[in-house]
mmCIF file of C-alpha atoms in Angstrom:
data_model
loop_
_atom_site.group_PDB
_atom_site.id
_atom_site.type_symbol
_atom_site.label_atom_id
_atom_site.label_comp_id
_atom_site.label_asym_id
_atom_site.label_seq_id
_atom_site.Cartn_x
_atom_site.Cartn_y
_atom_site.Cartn_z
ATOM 1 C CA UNK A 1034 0.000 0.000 0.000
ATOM 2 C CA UNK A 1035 2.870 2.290 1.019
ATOM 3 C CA UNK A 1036 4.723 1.590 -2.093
ATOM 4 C CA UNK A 1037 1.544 2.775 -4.463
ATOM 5 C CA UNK A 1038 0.903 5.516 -2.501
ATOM 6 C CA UNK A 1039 4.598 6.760 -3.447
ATOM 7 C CA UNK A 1040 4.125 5.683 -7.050
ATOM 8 C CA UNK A 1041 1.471 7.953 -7.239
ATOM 9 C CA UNK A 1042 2.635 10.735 -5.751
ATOM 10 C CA UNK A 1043 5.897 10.803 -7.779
ATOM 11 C CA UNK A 1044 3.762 10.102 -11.229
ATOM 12 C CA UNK A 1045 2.090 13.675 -10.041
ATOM 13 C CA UNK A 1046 5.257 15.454 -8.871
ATOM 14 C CA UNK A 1047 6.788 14.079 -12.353
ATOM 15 C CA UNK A 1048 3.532 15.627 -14.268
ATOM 16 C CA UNK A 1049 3.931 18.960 -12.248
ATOM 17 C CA UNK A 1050 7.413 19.509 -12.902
ATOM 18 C CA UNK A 1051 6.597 18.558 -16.884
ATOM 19 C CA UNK A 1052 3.777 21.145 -16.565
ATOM 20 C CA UNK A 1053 5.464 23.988 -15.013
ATOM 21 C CA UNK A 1054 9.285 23.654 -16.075
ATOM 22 C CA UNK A 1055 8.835 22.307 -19.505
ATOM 23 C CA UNK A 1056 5.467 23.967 -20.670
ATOM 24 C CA UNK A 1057 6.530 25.108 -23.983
ATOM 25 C CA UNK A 1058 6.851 21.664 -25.946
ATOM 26 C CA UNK A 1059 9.098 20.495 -28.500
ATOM 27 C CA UNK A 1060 9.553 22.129 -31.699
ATOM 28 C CA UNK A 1061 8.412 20.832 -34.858
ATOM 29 C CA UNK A 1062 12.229 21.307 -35.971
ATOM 30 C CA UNK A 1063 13.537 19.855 -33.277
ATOM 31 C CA UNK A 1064 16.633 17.889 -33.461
ATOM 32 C CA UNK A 1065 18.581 17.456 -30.860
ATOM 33 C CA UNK A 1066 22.423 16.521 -30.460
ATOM 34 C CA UNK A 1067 21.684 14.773 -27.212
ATOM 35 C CA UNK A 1068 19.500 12.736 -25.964
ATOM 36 C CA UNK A 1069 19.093 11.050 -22.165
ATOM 37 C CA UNK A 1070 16.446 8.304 -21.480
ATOM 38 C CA UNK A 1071 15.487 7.652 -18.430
ATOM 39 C CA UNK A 1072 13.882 4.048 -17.649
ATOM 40 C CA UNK A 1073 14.771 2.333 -13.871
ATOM 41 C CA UNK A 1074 12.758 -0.986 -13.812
ATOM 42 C CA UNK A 1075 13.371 -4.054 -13.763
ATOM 43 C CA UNK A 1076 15.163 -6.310 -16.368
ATOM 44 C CA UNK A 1077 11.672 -7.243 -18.063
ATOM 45 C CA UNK A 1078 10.434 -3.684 -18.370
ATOM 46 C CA UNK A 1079 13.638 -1.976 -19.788
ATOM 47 C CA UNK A 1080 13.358 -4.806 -22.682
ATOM 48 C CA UNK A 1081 10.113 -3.336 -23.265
ATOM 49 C CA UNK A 1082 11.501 -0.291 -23.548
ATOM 50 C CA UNK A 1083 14.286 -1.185 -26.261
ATOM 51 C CA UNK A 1084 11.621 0.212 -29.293
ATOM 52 C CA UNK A 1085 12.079 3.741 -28.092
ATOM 53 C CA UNK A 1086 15.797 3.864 -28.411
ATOM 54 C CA UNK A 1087 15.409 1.978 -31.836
ATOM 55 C CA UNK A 1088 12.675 4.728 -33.361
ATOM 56 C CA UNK A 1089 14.812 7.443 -31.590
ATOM 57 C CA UNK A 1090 17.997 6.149 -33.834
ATOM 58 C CA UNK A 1091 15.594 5.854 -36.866
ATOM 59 C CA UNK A 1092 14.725 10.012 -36.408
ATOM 60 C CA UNK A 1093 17.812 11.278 -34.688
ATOM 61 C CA UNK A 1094 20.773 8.977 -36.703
ATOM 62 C CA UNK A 1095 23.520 11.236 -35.709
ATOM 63 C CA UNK A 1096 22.752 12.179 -32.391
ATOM 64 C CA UNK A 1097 24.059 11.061 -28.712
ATOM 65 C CA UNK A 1098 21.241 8.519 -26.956
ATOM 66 C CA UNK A 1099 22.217 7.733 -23.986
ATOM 67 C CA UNK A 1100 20.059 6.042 -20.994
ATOM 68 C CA UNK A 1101 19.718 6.542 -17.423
ATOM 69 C CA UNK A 1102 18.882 2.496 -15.977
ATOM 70 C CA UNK A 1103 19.942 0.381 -13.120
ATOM 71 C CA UNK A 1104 22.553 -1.904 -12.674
ATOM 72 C CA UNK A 1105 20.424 -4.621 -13.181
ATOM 73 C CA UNK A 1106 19.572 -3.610 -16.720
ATOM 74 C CA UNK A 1107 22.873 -2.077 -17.766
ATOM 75 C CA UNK A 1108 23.705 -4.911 -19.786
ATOM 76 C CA UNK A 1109 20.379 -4.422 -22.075
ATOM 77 C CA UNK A 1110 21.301 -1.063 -23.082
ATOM 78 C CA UNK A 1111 24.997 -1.730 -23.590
ATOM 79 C CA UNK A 1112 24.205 -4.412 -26.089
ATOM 80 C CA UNK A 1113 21.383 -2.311 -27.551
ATOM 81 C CA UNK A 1114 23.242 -0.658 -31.145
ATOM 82 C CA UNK A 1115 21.229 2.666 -31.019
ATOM 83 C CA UNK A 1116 22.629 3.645 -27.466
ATOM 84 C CA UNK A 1117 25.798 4.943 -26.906
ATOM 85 C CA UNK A 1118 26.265 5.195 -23.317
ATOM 86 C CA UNK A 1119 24.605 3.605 -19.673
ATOM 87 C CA UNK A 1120 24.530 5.477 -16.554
ATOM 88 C CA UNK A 1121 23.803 3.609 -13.448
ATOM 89 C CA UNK A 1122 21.664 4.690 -11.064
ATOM 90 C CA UNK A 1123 19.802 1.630 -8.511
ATOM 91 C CA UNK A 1124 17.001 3.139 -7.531
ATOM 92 C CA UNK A 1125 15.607 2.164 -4.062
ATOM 93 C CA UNK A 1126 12.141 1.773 -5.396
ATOM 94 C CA UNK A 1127 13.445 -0.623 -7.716
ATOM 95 C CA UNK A 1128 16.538 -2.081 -5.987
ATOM 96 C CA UNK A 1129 15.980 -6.091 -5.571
ATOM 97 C CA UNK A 1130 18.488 -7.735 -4.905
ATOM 98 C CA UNK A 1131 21.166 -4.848 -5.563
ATOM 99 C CA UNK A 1132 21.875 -2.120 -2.908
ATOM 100 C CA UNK A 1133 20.432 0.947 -4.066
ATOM 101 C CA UNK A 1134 22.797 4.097 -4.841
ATOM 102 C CA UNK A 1135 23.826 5.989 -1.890
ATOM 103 C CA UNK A 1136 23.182 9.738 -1.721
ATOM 104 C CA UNK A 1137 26.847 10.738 -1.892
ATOM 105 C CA UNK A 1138 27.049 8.985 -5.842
ATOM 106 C CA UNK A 1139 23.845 10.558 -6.692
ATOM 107 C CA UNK A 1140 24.870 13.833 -5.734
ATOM 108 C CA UNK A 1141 28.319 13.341 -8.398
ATOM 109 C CA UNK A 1142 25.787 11.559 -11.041
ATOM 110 C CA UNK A 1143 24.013 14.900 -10.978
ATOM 111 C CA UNK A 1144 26.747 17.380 -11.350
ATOM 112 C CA UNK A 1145 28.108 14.528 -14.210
ATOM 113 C CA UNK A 1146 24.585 15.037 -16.097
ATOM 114 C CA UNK A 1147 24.785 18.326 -15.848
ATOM 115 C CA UNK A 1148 28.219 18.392 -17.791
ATOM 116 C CA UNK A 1149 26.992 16.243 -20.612
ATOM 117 C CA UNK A 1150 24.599 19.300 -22.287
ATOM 118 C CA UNK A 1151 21.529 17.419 -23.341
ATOM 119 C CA UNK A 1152 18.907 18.400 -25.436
ATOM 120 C CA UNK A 1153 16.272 16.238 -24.716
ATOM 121 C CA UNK A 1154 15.280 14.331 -21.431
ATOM 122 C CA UNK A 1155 12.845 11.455 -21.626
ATOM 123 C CA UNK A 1156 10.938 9.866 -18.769
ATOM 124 C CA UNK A 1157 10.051 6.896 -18.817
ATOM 125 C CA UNK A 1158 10.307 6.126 -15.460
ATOM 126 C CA UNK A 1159 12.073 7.647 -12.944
ATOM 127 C CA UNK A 1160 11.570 8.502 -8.731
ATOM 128 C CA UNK A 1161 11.817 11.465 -6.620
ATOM 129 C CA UNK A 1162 15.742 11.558 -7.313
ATOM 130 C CA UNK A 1163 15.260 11.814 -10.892
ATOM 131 C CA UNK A 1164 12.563 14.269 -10.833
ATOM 132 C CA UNK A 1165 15.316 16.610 -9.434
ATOM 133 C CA UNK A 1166 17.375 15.838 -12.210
ATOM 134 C CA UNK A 1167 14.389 18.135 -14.244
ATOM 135 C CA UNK A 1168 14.989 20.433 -11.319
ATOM 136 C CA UNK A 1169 18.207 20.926 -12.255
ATOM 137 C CA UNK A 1170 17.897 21.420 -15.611
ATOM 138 C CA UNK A 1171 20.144 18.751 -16.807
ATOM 139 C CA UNK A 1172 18.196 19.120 -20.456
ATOM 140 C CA UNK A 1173 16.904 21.903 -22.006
ATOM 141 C CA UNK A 1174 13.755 19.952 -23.161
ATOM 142 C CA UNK A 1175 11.960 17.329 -21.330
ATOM 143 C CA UNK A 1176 8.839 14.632 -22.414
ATOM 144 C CA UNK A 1177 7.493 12.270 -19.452
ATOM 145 C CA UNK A 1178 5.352 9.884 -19.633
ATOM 146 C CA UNK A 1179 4.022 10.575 -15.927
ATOM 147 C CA UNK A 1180 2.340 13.416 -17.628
ATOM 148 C CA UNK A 1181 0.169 11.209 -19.665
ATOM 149 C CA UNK A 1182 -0.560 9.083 -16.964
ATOM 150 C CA UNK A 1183 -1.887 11.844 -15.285
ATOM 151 C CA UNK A 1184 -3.726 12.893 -17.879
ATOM 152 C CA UNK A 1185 -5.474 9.505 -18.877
ATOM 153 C CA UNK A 1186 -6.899 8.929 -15.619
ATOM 154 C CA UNK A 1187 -8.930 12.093 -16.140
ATOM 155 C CA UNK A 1188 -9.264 11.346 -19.736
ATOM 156 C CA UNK A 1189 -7.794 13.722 -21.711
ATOM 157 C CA UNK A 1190 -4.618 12.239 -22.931
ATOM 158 C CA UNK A 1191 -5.644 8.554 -23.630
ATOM 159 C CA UNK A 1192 -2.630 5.569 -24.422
ATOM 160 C CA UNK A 1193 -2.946 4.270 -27.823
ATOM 161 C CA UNK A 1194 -3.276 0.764 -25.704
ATOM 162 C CA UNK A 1195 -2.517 -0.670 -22.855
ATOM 163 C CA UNK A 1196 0.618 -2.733 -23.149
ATOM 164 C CA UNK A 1197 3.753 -1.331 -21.509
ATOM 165 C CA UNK A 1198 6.134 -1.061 -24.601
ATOM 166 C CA UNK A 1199 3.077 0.793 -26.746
ATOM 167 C CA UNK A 1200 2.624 3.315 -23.922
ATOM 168 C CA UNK A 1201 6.577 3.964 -23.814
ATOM 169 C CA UNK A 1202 6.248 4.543 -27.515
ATOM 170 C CA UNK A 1203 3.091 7.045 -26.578
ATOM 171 C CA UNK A 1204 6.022 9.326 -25.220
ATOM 172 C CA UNK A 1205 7.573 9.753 -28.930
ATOM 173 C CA UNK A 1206 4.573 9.905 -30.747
ATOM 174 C CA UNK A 1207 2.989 12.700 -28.188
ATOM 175 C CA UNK A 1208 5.779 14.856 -29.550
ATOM 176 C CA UNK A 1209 5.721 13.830 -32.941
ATOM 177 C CA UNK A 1210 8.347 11.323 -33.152
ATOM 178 C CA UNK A 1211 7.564 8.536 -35.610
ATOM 179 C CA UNK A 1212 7.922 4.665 -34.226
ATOM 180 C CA UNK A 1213 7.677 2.360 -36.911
ATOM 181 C CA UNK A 1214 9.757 0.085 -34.837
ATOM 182 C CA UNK A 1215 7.352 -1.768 -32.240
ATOM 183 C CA UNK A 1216 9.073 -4.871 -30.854
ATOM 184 C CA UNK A 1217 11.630 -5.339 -28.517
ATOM 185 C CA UNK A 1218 15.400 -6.508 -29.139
ATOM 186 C CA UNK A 1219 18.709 -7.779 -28.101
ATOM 187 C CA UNK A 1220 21.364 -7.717 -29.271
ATOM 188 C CA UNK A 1221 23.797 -10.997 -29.705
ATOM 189 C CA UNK A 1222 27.408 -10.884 -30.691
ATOM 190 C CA UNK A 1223 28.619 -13.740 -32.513
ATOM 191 C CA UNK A 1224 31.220 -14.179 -29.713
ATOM 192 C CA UNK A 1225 28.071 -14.901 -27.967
ATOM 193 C CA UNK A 1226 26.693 -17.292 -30.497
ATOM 194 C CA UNK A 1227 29.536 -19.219 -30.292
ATOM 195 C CA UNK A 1228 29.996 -19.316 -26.698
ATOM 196 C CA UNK A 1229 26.684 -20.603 -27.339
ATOM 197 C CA UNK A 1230 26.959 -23.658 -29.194
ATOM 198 C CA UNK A 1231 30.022 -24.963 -27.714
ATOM 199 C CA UNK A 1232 27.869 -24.895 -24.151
ATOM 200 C CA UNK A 1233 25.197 -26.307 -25.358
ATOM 201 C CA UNK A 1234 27.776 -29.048 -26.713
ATOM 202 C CA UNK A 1235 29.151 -29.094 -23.544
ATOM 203 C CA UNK A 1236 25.924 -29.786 -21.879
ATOM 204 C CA UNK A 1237 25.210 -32.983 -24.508
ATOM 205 C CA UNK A 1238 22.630 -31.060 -26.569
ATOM 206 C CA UNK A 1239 22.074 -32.097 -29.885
ATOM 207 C CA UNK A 1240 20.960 -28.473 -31.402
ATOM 208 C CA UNK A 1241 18.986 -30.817 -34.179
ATOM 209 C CA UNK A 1242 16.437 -31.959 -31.859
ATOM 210 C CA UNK A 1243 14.020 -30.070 -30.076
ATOM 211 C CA UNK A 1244 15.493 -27.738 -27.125
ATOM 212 C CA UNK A 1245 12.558 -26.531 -24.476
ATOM 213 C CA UNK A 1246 14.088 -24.036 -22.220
ATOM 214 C CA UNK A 1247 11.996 -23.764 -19.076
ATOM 215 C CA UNK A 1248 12.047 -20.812 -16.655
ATOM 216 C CA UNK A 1249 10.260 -22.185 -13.456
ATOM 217 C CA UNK A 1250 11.230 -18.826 -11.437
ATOM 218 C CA UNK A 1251 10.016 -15.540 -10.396
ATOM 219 C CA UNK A 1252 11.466 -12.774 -7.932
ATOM 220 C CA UNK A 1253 7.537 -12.670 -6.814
ATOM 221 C CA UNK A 1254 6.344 -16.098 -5.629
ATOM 222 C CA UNK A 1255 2.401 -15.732 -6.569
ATOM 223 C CA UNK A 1256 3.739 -16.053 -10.013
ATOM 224 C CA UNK A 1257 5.351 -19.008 -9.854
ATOM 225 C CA UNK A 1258 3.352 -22.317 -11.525
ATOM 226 C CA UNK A 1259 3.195 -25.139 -9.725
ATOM 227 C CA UNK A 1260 6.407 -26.893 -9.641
ATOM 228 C CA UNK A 1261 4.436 -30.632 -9.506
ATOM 229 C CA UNK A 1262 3.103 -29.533 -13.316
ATOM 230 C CA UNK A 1263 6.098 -28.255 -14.444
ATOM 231 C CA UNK A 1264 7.751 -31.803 -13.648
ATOM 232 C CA UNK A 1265 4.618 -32.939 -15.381
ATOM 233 C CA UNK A 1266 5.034 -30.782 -18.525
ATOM 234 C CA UNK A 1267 8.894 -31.610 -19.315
ATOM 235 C CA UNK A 1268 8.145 -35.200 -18.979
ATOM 236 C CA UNK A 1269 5.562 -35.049 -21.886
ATOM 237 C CA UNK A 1270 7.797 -32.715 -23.851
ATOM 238 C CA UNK A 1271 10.475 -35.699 -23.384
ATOM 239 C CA UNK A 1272 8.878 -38.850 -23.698
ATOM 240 C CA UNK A 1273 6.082 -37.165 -26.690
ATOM 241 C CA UNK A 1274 8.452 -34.938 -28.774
ATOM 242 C CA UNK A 1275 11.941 -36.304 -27.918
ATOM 243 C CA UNK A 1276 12.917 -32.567 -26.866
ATOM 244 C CA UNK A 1277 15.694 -31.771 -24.352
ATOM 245 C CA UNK A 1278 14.471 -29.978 -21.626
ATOM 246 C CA UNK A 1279 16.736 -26.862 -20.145
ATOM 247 C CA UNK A 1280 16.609 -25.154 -16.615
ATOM 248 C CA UNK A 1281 17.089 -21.632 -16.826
ATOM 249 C CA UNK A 1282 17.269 -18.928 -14.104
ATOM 250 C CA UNK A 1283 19.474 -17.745 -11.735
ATOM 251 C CA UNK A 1284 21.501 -18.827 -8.586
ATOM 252 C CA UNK A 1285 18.524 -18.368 -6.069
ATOM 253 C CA UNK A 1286 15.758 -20.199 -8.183
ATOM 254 C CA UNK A 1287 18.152 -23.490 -8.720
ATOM 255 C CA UNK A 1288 16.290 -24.998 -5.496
ATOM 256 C CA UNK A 1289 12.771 -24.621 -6.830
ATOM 257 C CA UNK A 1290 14.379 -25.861 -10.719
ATOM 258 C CA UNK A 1291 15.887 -29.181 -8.220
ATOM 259 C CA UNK A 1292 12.285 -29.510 -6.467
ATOM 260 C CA UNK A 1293 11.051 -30.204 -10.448
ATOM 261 C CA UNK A 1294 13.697 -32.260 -11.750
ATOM 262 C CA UNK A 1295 13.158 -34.371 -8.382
ATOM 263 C CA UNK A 1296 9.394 -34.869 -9.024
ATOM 264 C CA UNK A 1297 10.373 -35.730 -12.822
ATOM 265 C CA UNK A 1298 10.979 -39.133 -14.502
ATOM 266 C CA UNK A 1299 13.059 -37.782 -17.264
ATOM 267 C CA UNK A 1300 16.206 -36.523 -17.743
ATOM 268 C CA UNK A 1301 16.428 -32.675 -18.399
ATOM 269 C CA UNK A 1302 19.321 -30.122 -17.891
ATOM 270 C CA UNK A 1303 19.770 -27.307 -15.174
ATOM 271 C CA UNK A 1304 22.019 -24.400 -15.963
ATOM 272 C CA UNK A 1305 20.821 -21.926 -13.648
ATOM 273 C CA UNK A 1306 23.360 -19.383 -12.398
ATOM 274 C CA UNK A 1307 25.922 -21.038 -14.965
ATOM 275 C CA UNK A 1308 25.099 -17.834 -17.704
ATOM 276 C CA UNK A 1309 25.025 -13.714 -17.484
ATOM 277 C CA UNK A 1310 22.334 -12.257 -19.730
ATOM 278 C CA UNK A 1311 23.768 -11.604 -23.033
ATOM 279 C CA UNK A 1312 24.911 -15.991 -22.381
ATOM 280 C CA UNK A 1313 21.419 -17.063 -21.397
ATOM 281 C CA UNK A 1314 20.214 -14.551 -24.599
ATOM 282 C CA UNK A 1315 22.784 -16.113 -27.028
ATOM 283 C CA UNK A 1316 21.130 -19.400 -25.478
ATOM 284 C CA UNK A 1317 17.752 -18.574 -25.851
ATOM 285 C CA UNK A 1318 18.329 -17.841 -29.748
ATOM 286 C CA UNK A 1319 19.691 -21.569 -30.167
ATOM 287 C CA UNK A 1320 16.499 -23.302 -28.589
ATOM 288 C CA UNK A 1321 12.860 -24.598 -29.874
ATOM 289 C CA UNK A 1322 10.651 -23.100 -27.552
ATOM 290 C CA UNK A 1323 10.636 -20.848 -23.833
ATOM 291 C CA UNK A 1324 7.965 -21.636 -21.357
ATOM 292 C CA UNK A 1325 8.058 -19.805 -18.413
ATOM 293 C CA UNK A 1326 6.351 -17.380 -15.921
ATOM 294 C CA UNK A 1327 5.719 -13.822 -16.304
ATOM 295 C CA UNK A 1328 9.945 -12.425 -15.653
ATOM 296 C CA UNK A 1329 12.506 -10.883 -17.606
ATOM 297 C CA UNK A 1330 13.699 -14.531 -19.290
ATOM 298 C CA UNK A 1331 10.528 -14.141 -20.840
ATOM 299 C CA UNK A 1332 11.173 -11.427 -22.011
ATOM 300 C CA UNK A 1333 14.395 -11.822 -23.418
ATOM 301 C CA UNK A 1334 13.470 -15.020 -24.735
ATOM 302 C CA UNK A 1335 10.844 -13.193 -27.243
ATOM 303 C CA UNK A 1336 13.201 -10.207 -27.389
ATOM 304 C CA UNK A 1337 15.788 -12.769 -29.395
ATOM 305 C CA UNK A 1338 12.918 -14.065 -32.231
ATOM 306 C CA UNK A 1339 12.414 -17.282 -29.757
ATOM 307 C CA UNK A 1340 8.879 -18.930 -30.386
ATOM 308 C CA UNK A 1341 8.093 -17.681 -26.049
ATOM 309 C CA UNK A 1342 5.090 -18.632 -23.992
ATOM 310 C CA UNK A 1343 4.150 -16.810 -20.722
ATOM 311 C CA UNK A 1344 2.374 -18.359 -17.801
ATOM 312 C CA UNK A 1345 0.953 -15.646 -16.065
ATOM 313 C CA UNK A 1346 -0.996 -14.860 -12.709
ATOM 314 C CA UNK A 1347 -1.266 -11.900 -10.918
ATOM 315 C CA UNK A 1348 -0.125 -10.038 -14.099
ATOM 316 C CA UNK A 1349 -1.540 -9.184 -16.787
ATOM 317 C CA UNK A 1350 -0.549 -10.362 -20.435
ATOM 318 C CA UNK A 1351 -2.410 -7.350 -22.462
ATOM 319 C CA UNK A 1352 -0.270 -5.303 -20.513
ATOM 320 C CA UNK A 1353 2.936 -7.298 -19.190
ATOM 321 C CA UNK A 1354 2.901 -9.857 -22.230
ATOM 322 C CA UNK A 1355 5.954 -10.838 -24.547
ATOM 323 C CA UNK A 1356 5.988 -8.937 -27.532
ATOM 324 C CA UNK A 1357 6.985 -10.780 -30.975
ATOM 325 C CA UNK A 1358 5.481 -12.513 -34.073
ATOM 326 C CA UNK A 1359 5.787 -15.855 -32.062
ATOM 327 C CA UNK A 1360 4.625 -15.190 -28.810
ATOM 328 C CA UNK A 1361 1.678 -16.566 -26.518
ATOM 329 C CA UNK A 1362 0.296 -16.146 -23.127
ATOM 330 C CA UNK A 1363 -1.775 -18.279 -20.915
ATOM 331 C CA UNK A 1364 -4.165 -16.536 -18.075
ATOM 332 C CA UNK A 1365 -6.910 -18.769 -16.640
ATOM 333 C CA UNK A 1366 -7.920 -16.463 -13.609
ATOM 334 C CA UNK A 1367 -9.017 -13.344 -15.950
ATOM 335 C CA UNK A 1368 -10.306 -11.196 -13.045
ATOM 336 C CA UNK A 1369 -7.188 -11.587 -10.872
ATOM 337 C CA UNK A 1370 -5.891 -8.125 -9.808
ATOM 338 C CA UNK A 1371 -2.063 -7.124 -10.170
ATOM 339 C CA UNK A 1372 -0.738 -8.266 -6.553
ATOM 340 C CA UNK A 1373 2.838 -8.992 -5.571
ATOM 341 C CA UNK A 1374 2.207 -10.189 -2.254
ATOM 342 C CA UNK A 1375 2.980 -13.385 -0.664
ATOM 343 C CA UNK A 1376 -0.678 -15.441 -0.080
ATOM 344 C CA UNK A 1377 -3.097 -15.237 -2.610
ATOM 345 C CA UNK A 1378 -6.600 -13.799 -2.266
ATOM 346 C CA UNK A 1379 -8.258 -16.657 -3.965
ATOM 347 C CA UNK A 1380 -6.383 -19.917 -1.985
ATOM 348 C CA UNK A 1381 -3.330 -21.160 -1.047
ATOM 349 C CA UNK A 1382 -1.996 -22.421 -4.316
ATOM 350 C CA UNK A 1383 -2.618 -19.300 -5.947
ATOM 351 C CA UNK A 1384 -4.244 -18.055 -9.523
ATOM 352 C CA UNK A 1385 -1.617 -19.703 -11.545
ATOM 353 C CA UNK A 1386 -2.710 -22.961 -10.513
ATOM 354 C CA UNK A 1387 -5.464 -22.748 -12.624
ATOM 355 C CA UNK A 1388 -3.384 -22.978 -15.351
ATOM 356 C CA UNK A 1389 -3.304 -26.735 -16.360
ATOM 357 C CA UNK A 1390 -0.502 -28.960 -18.339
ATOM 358 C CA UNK A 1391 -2.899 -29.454 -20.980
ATOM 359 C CA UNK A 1392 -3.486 -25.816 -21.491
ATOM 360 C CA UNK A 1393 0.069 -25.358 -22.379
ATOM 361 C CA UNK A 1394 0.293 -28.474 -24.238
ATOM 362 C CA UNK A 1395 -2.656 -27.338 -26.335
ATOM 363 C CA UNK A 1396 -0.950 -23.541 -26.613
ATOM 364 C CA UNK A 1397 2.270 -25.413 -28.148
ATOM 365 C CA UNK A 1398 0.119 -27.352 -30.842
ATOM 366 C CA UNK A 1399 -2.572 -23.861 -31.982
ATOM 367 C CA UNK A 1400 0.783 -22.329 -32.320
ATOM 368 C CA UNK A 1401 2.616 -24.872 -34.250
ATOM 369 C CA UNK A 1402 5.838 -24.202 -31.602
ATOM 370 C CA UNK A 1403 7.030 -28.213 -31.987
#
């Protein structure tokens, strides 16, 4: 409650600052030399955001875009060919696992932004930190998406629709910025690619055969399937399609990835905590099909071209969902609210128990995935 009581408030603060220090718009001549994005969430959201700095390249080819992320996310935007340089800020409203930045560092990362002479700020989302940043006039021109937010709850600036990358892209177009581009990317380096194989390789995996990478994990636990039908779906994708079955996730989710291969009565593969991102996204290329819960693998896994299914919960798909000409989602509980919480308003096991093996099973065959 405390935390969306402070979202709101800073989405108005943001909106005031827009509407007071930034009244007078953007030129229909604008160009500018230098551009700073500003987009602090978490690894799944910042993919979302990847179309705005591709549409921003496709306008602005010569200019500086540079981003303003966490550490979390760096990576994304280092890979990403139409930025040319990261700064880190952790934010604590968005700090996880990471310690957030202490004031001392955001104090210097102000006086640096200040020194880099931008033209154009952009908002996508920041806190109360960067909403000084505006303060400070580190751009001469600013756009926010707060603004609109704002503004569409009382209905006079309405989102073209309600997924989260469209709504970033809302930003451009509210300024007259074109954005052809609408699907999120990463980059992979053929280094990458063939760090890739010879892993795969390593791991005994036939790339000729079907590879089903599974992502079992999720930082919030009421999105998590059931781990009893996970074990149940990689046993049918073994003994039914002869497919190899691969783990994914990180360190701290290999004990719910051992609970499933435990329960199963196949063979599969765990590499979880064995890749960074740009590894488990040269990976994800390589394989048949990703099946996993609503999280950034997801994400990246459709942000690569992979055919990608999302399990999802308390989140919503028309507005959380994979973006990509070969993506699906699965949502069985269609009136479950966005929570993040630990039990589950309708039972113990949760609203992604209602998603059954045969639902995703019968999502794998509409789609022609295997």
């Amino acid at each position: 409650m405390f935390h969306n009581i402070v979202e709101i408030l800073t989405l108005i603060a943001s909106s005031i600052v827009q509407y007071i220090f930034y009244r007078r718009g953007i030129p229909k001549d604008f160009k500018p030399k230098r551009i700073l994005v500003v987009k602090l969430d978490h690894i799944g959201d910042v993919i979302l955001a990847t179309p705005v700095f591709s549409n921003l390249r496709l306008t602005f080819p010569d200019a500086d875009i540079d981003a303003l992320t966490g550490d979390w996310s760096r990576v994304i935007l280092e890979n990403h060919p139409d930025v040319n340089k990261v700064w880190v800020y952790n934010s604590p409203a968005f700090s996880r696992s990471q310690k957030p930045t202490p004031l001392k560092e955001v104090f210097q990362l102000y006086r640096n932004l200040q020194g880099q002479n931008y033209d154009l700020l952009i908002n996508l989302r920041g806190d109360w930190r960067v909403i000084l940043l505006s303060l400070f006039r580190v751009s001469s021109k600013r756009i926010d998406r707060a603004s609109i937010q704002v503004a569409n709850k009382f209905g006079s600036a309405q989102f073209s629709s309600k997924h989260e990358a469209s709504r970033n892209l809302d930003v451009l177009k509210r300024v007259g910025i074109p954005t052809p581009i609408q699907h999120a990317t990463f980059s992979v380096t053929s280094e990458d690619e063939e760090w890739a194989s010879k892993f795969l390789l390593d791991q005994n995996i036939n790339l000729d055969q079907p590879i089903i990478a599974i992502h079992p994990g999720s930082p919030i636990p009421l999105k998590r399937w059931i781990p009893k039908r996970y074990a149940e779906l990689a046993d049918w994708l073994v003994e039914k399609k002869s497919a190899k079955v691969l783990f994914v996730g990180v360190k701290d989710e290999i004990p719910i990835i051992t609970e499933i291969q435990d329960i199963m009565h196949r063979e599969s593969i765990s590499i979880a905590g064995k890749t960074n991102l740009p590894q488990l996204a040269s990976i994800l290329l390589k394989i048949t099909v990703f099946i996993g819960n609503d999280s950034g693998p997801m994400h990246l896994a459709a942000a690569v071209g992979t055919n990608t299914i999302g399990l999802f919960g308390p989140g919503d798909p028309e507005r959380f969902g994979p973006i990509g000409h070969n993506c699906a989602t699965l949502r069985k509980k269609l009136n479950c609210p966005p929570c993040t919480g630990k039990v589950c308003r309708f039972g113990e096991e949760g609203c992604m128990s209602k998603i059954q093996v045969t639902d995703v099973v019968l999502t794998l065959k509409e789609h022609n995935f295997l």
